[in-house]
Amino acid sequence: MNRQVTHLVFLLGLVATPLCPANPPVDPEKVNAPIHFQKIVLNDRYYCDGVTAGDINADGYIDIVAGPFWYEGPRFQKRYEFYEAVALPPAESPSNSLFSFVHDFNNDGRNDILVIGRVHKHPARWYENPGTLGELWKSHFVFERVRGETPTLIDLDGDGTPQLICHWDGRWGWIQPQVGDPTEPWKFHAIGAHEDWPQFYHGEGVGDVNSDGKLDLIINDGWYEQPASQDATEWIFHRGKFSHDRGGAQMFANDVDGDGDQDVISAINAHGWGLAWYEQRAAGDDTRFREHLIMGDRSLEDALGAAFTQPHALDLADIDGDGRKDIVVGKRVWAHGPEGDIEPGAAPVLYWFRHTRGTDGTVRYVPHLIDDSSGVGLQVSAVDVNADGLTDVLTASKLGTFLFLNRGPKYDSRRDIDHRPGESRSTLGAPTCSLPAGAHPARTERLGLAVGSRRHSRRRPLPPFPRGSTPRRPTGAAQLPVEYHPLCF
């Protein structure tokens, strides 16, 4: 198949107002209605930078996977080690677990776990679920390196075999298990022509960009169109940058403005500032995408409602139950150490951005602060882990591993939380451990990061701050009550 390339025309719509082209009238009560989250600290040590969910022990309940542990649902009070757990120094970046994915790779009826480490240091491995508790799992070599900073595991063609999106030897494509023997090293399948793609490439995802019913590969430089025939060796590349900065992290296709075609959502710079959605506009043979700014730098904080650097992990899900997909994103904690990047000592925030449309159909994403003492790593997950019909949020960073249970707009924490000194209770009301009065395993304080009161919106600086960085209070978004409950093992 001959290489085919089409070029996209991009219209830049960077503006200093919350909307492009205009700020539509919206219902203030609906836009600002709080969604209450209950914070559970699954772990307060640094083991990994990614977290996911799936049913590991086949009991019908969703479990949580982060680094060397899986946490048993639905109460998440027990954790099990499936490879040797070693707590890591937060100031460095040694983690061999940046992403985790759950899938039954050997078709034995038990979900296994795929673990991906640093792009330039660690091979990918999958761990075989033995079906018993209390033992380490057998590991299988997958591939030498997974290049690109946001790999995605997904079944592109619907045949039941998942593909791991990445690039290798200058070509985009995927690696996947070998049919008949997934314990053998996986094979790479290229879909694009050779180019000089950096190993630390920023911005990649999967979605049906042209609405033909087939999943396409999205990268910051354009998108690869899945052909009608699975026998095609190359996919048509529609070239055209989304972000004209460094590029983001996870990228998504979603009909943001409700006009029937698929738009694209991405961070602008995963190590800097910015979050945007890109409006698809067809014009003859060209596909045009216009950038609409969702979040910018500090100069736009008052106008857009939030500003933080390093939006290096995103997920897309309906948080408030209105049928539209919202954005979950946070600040990556110390991607390059305590003195690297922009504002390394600022509050490690986690947000959700409510997707709203005005009466004229114009889109606005309204920021809502979930937490300011957790942040993200490279993989954040929005999934209903307790089957209550509400989308919860999972995050892992150098501060630990956290679950935020979505309690909806009318949650009263007093109904199942007893705040007596020295005692902590889980979200489901069962005692988890006894703590000395006043004990508090807050990693943020030990790392010298700016955090806010977990009870109030007022921020308090916690010195020292690297390079004199000044912690900033997130503005334009209400600080909601977030319960803090460490689980003990």
XYZ file of C-alpha atoms in Angstrom:
489
model
C 0.000 0.000 0.000
C 1.428 3.344 -0.985
C 1.897 5.906 1.712
C -0.862 8.479 1.671
C -0.647 11.748 3.529
C -3.235 14.459 3.820
C -2.602 17.777 5.479
C -4.780 19.380 8.107
C -5.341 23.090 8.407
C -5.347 24.287 12.018
C -6.864 27.533 13.210
C -5.408 28.773 16.466
C -7.955 30.221 18.836
C -5.868 31.061 21.890
C -7.810 33.646 23.806
C -7.729 35.409 27.130
C -11.339 34.526 27.946
C -12.827 31.267 29.157
C -14.455 30.605 25.808
C -13.726 30.789 22.158
C -15.468 32.501 20.498
C -17.677 33.762 23.346
C -18.696 33.075 26.905
C -22.268 31.749 26.667
C -24.949 32.186 29.286
C -25.075 29.209 31.622
C -27.034 28.229 34.703
C -24.742 29.217 37.617
C -26.352 26.730 40.001
C -25.794 23.826 37.626
C -22.266 24.811 36.662
C -21.163 25.407 40.240
C -23.045 22.532 41.868
C -20.463 20.679 43.925
C -19.638 17.026 43.481
C -18.321 15.693 46.784
C -15.414 13.281 46.792
C -14.245 11.138 49.681
C -10.498 10.639 49.762
C -9.006 7.270 50.623
C -5.247 6.955 50.908
C -4.473 3.496 49.594
C -0.755 4.044 50.049
C 1.335 6.972 51.226
C 4.633 5.851 49.687
C 6.000 6.231 46.174
C 5.804 2.969 44.253
C 4.454 3.997 40.878
C 3.144 6.760 38.623
C 0.042 5.070 37.264
C -3.147 3.399 38.430
C -5.959 1.420 36.804
C -8.845 -0.872 37.751
C -10.237 -4.306 36.908
C -11.583 -7.470 38.512
C -8.427 -9.332 39.561
C -9.835 -12.115 41.756
C -12.946 -12.816 39.641
C -15.379 -12.072 42.462
C -17.442 -9.630 40.420
C -16.049 -6.544 42.169
C -13.686 -3.999 40.677
C -10.184 -3.970 42.176
C -7.518 -1.271 41.917
C -4.025 -1.873 40.501
C -1.126 0.479 41.208
C 2.543 -0.449 41.005
C 3.329 -3.754 42.768
C -0.044 -3.962 44.521
C -3.635 -4.718 43.756
C -6.269 -3.543 46.214
C -9.284 -5.763 46.721
C -12.684 -4.236 46.062
C -15.236 -3.235 47.025
C -13.773 -2.053 50.367
C -10.118 -1.683 49.292
C -8.899 -2.537 52.786
C -6.656 -5.391 51.661
C -3.757 -5.183 49.270
C -1.777 -7.948 47.638
C 1.757 -7.769 46.271
C 2.171 -9.360 42.837
C 5.788 -8.354 42.246
C 8.404 -7.291 44.774
C 7.450 -3.953 46.291
C 10.210 -1.421 46.867
C 9.376 2.078 48.123
C 11.180 4.670 46.011
C 12.811 8.052 46.755
C 10.401 10.747 45.513
C 13.118 13.230 44.531
C 14.373 10.791 41.908
C 12.478 9.157 39.071
C 13.332 5.471 39.300
C 9.855 3.973 39.009
C 9.527 0.907 36.820
C 5.732 1.252 36.870
C 4.361 4.259 35.012
C 1.315 2.516 33.546
C -0.714 -0.556 34.454
C -3.301 -2.307 32.284
C -5.615 -5.192 33.187
C -6.422 -7.932 30.656
C -6.629 -11.721 30.465
C -3.646 -12.204 28.162
C -3.481 -16.010 28.276
C -7.262 -16.576 28.116
C -7.404 -18.650 31.299
C -10.337 -16.693 32.723
C -8.209 -14.633 35.110
C -7.205 -11.035 34.512
C -3.469 -10.416 34.309
C -1.549 -7.158 34.671
C 0.671 -5.405 32.127
C 3.255 -3.041 33.644
C 5.158 -0.415 31.666
C 8.155 1.436 33.092
C 10.274 4.344 31.941
C 10.647 4.827 28.194
C 14.434 4.603 28.121
C 15.090 2.246 31.047
C 12.609 -0.590 31.469
C 11.206 -3.377 29.325
C 7.472 -3.971 29.441
C 6.280 -7.090 31.282
C 2.981 -8.757 31.985
C 2.307 -10.643 35.192
C 0.329 -13.874 35.076
C -2.482 -14.152 37.602
C -2.091 -17.508 39.423
C -5.605 -17.403 40.817
C -4.350 -17.708 44.396
C -3.489 -15.134 47.024
C -0.262 -14.520 48.896
C 2.323 -15.241 46.211
C 4.248 -13.259 43.642
C 3.123 -13.649 40.051
C 5.178 -15.062 37.201
C 6.379 -12.320 34.858
C 6.631 -12.507 31.066
C 8.832 -10.292 28.914
C 6.744 -8.207 26.498
C 8.992 -5.794 24.613
C 12.347 -4.086 24.992
C 11.068 -0.497 25.211
C 7.661 1.175 24.836
C 8.362 4.526 23.180
C 6.063 7.486 23.497
C 5.089 8.879 26.896
C 1.423 7.874 26.858
C 0.956 4.304 25.631
C -2.601 2.993 25.455
C -3.798 -0.620 25.562
C -6.903 -1.079 23.445
C -8.476 -3.537 21.007
C -8.295 -1.518 17.799
C -9.942 -4.005 15.456
C -12.371 -5.760 17.796
C -10.842 -9.218 17.464
C -10.321 -9.678 21.203
C -6.550 -9.187 21.114
C -5.425 -5.868 22.613
C -2.832 -3.607 21.037
C -0.378 -1.395 22.939
C 0.063 1.897 21.058
C 3.650 3.131 20.729
C 6.355 3.787 18.153
C 9.460 1.783 17.349
C 12.340 2.238 14.910
C 10.870 5.514 13.669
C 7.382 4.198 12.885
C 4.105 4.465 14.754
C 2.062 1.348 15.368
C 1.513 -1.121 18.169
C 2.829 -4.190 19.892
C 0.536 -7.106 20.661
C 0.654 -10.657 22.014
C 1.477 -13.441 19.615
C -1.582 -15.460 18.657
C -1.463 -18.848 20.348
C 1.350 -18.029 22.789
C 1.119 -14.712 24.649
C 4.025 -15.759 26.882
C 6.400 -15.198 23.968
C 7.778 -11.665 23.351
C 5.217 -9.488 21.632
C 5.603 -8.281 18.054
C 5.562 -4.715 16.725
C 3.223 -3.830 13.839
C 3.980 -0.585 12.005
C 1.238 1.497 10.395
C 3.131 4.622 9.326
C 6.184 5.586 7.309
C 9.554 6.104 8.924
C 10.171 9.488 10.556
C 12.395 10.783 13.327
C 10.006 10.465 16.274
C 11.547 11.239 19.693
C 11.407 8.418 22.219
C 9.865 10.798 24.780
C 7.061 11.782 22.422
C 4.248 13.778 24.058
C 0.636 13.390 22.996
C -0.994 10.156 21.838
C -4.351 8.460 22.054
C -7.062 6.551 20.211
C -10.485 7.608 18.908
C -12.784 7.542 15.906
C -11.758 10.895 14.433
C -13.648 10.582 11.130
C -16.724 8.843 12.600
C -16.488 5.804 10.325
C -16.862 3.299 13.148
C -13.151 2.449 13.296
C -10.657 3.595 15.916
C -7.871 5.827 14.669
C -4.493 6.611 16.209
C -4.133 10.219 17.369
C -0.753 11.852 17.977
C 0.121 15.482 18.507
C 1.360 15.764 14.901
C -1.883 14.532 13.363
C -3.842 11.281 13.155
C -3.564 7.938 11.411
C -6.803 6.797 9.783
C -7.620 3.117 10.194
C -8.309 1.747 6.704
C -11.463 -0.142 5.768
C -9.451 -3.301 5.095
C -7.475 -4.959 7.865
C -5.073 -6.220 5.190
C -3.741 -2.693 4.589
C -0.129 -2.352 5.749
C -0.162 1.413 6.238
C -2.720 3.847 7.537
C -3.343 7.238 5.935
C -1.602 9.934 7.957
C -3.485 13.226 8.260
C -0.677 15.554 9.195
C -1.251 18.681 11.264
C -0.209 19.609 14.769
C -2.742 19.919 17.524
C -0.620 21.596 20.190
C 2.070 23.859 18.770
C 3.899 23.624 22.069
C 5.634 20.522 23.416
C 2.547 18.343 23.227
C 0.406 16.757 25.874
C -0.264 13.362 27.386
C -3.410 11.283 26.761
C -5.455 12.503 23.785
C -9.157 11.805 23.247
C -11.715 12.075 20.452
C -15.103 13.314 21.622
C -17.961 15.328 20.138
C -17.386 18.284 22.455
C -19.689 20.809 20.764
C -22.485 18.379 19.840
C -22.329 18.996 16.096
C -21.989 15.336 15.162
C -18.263 15.111 14.466
C -15.363 14.183 16.702
C -13.219 16.869 18.294
C -9.925 16.259 20.100
C -8.956 16.949 23.730
C -5.333 17.283 24.813
C -2.957 19.042 27.166
C -0.874 21.668 25.397
C 2.394 21.043 27.228
C 2.596 18.082 29.601
C 5.531 19.720 31.399
C 4.336 23.300 31.112
C 0.988 25.031 30.859
C -2.253 24.493 29.065
C -5.257 22.334 28.292
C -7.388 22.640 25.145
C -10.039 21.098 22.969
C -9.692 21.166 19.190
C -12.863 21.725 17.204
C -13.109 19.699 14.005
C -14.198 21.767 11.023
C -14.513 20.069 7.661
C -13.731 22.244 4.635
C -13.731 20.382 1.349
C -10.963 17.821 1.376
C -9.305 19.437 4.377
C -10.004 18.684 8.012
C -9.563 21.763 10.116
C -9.134 21.850 13.873
C -9.530 25.058 15.832
C -7.946 25.304 19.262
C -10.123 26.378 22.202
C -8.272 27.059 25.413
C -9.600 25.360 28.544
C -6.738 26.275 30.876
C -3.725 28.520 30.348
C -0.926 29.954 32.457
C -1.097 32.211 35.515
C -2.017 35.243 33.430
C -5.306 33.527 32.488
C -6.040 31.978 35.868
C -8.741 34.474 36.857
C -10.407 34.294 33.449
C -10.389 30.511 33.060
C -10.712 29.532 36.707
C -7.611 27.390 37.204
C -3.917 27.235 36.346
C -1.305 24.617 37.121
C 1.685 23.152 35.345
C 2.512 19.612 34.257
C -0.924 18.267 33.229
C 0.720 14.931 32.428
C -2.220 12.576 33.061
C -5.798 12.930 31.786
C -8.926 10.844 31.600
C -12.327 11.464 30.075
C -15.517 10.421 31.887
C -18.942 11.643 32.961
C -18.352 12.830 36.531
C -21.626 14.630 37.225
C -24.005 12.233 35.441
C -25.305 14.706 32.833
C -24.382 12.488 29.877
C -21.424 14.604 28.760
C -17.826 13.564 29.272
C -15.800 15.699 31.638
C -12.017 15.946 31.934
C -10.029 14.639 34.908
C -6.492 16.034 35.080
C -3.930 17.045 37.671
C -0.445 18.355 38.257
C 2.310 15.797 37.947
C 4.476 15.738 41.051
C 8.194 16.315 40.478
C 8.461 14.920 36.957
C 12.098 16.002 36.890
C 12.821 16.309 40.579
C 12.222 19.036 43.177
C 13.942 21.727 41.105
C 12.888 20.776 37.599
C 10.170 22.133 35.320
C 7.879 25.064 36.170
C 6.577 25.604 39.721
C 7.794 22.280 41.131
C 6.761 23.299 44.648
C 3.213 24.381 43.817
C 0.234 22.508 45.223
C -0.139 18.996 43.729
C -3.717 19.522 42.598
C -6.279 17.201 41.057
C -9.220 18.696 39.121
C -12.223 17.737 37.116
C -13.439 20.094 34.397
C -17.212 20.065 33.947
C -18.287 19.988 30.289
C -21.071 22.539 29.777
C -22.797 24.083 26.782
C -24.516 27.445 26.701
C -27.910 28.113 25.164
C -26.124 28.973 21.912
C -24.238 25.662 21.979
C -20.863 27.182 22.816
C -18.714 25.031 25.064
C -17.291 25.883 28.430
C -15.242 23.626 30.720
C -15.685 24.691 34.346
C -12.866 23.654 36.728
C -13.665 21.992 40.057
C -10.921 21.169 42.528
C -10.972 17.590 43.835
C -7.853 17.708 46.006
C -4.636 19.689 46.474
C -2.366 17.138 48.152
C -2.170 14.225 45.721
C -1.514 15.323 42.127
C -0.936 12.814 39.346
C 1.781 10.743 37.775
C 1.352 9.624 34.154
C -1.887 7.632 34.406
C -5.075 8.774 36.143
C -8.259 6.718 35.902
C -11.917 7.707 36.153
C -14.041 4.615 36.735
C -16.931 3.521 38.956
C -15.091 1.222 41.379
C -17.953 0.594 43.837
C -20.819 0.081 41.360
C -22.940 2.925 42.730
C -23.420 4.520 39.319
C -21.033 7.410 40.037
C -17.616 7.798 38.412
C -14.767 7.739 40.906
C -11.203 8.972 40.406
C -7.939 7.051 40.943
C -4.527 8.661 40.982
C -0.951 7.706 41.822
C 2.009 10.019 42.223
C 5.160 10.472 44.248
C 2.867 11.242 47.170
C 1.224 7.811 47.093
C -1.860 6.110 45.673
C -5.310 7.606 46.178
C -8.955 6.794 45.586
C -11.551 9.565 45.416
C -15.041 8.137 45.776
C -17.657 10.228 44.015
C -20.413 10.858 46.567
C -22.501 13.105 44.344
C -23.881 16.549 45.162
C -25.647 15.762 48.462
C -23.188 13.604 50.375
C -22.998 14.046 54.159
C -19.739 12.589 55.440
C -21.096 12.456 58.990
C -23.315 9.531 58.145
C -20.487 7.003 58.030
C -17.384 8.792 59.338
C -16.484 8.974 63.002
C -13.806 11.616 63.548
C -12.899 10.620 67.093
C -9.184 11.175 67.838
C -6.997 8.197 67.163
C -9.488 6.315 64.995
C -9.919 6.208 61.247
C -12.785 4.674 59.328
C -13.074 3.698 55.700
C -15.693 5.078 53.345
C -17.859 2.048 53.988
C -17.871 2.553 57.738
C -15.600 -0.337 58.731
C -12.623 0.455 60.982
C -9.340 0.209 59.116
C -6.728 0.954 61.763
C -5.933 2.803 64.938
C -3.617 5.779 64.709
C -1.931 7.690 67.493
C -3.774 10.919 68.203
C -2.510 13.595 65.843
C -0.731 11.135 63.537
C -0.948 12.113 59.889
C 1.065 10.462 57.074
C 0.876 13.448 54.733
C 3.580 13.050 52.117
C 3.105 16.590 50.881
C 4.454 18.029 54.087
C 7.526 15.804 54.056
C 8.229 16.743 50.454
C 7.905 20.471 51.148
C 5.045 21.033 48.696
C 2.359 23.661 49.059
C -0.945 22.227 50.204
C -4.220 23.556 51.493
C -6.203 22.624 54.520
C -8.121 19.460 53.857
C -11.081 21.110 55.551
C -10.945 24.621 54.174
C -10.101 26.398 50.976
C -7.359 28.533 52.535
C -3.863 27.533 51.421
C -0.948 27.457 53.794
C 2.634 27.405 52.475
C 4.876 24.652 53.768
C 8.556 25.565 53.347
C 11.008 24.962 51.895
C 10.059 25.595 48.279
C 12.667 24.702 45.648
C 14.209 27.677 43.866
C 11.952 30.045 45.726
C 8.851 28.871 43.877
C 5.688 30.469 45.187
C 2.675 28.240 45.843
C -0.469 29.618 44.297
C -4.010 29.176 45.442
C -6.228 27.683 42.748
C -8.854 30.290 41.947
C -12.228 30.092 40.308
C -12.992 26.657 41.734
C -14.442 25.830 45.116
C -12.417 23.721 47.531
C -14.770 20.926 48.563
C -14.615 18.922 51.773
C -12.439 15.884 51.154
C -12.139 13.225 53.822
C -8.659 11.823 54.446
C -8.449 8.215 55.559
C -5.201 6.220 55.505
C -5.616 2.477 55.160
C -3.296 0.376 57.314
C -1.960 -3.064 56.427
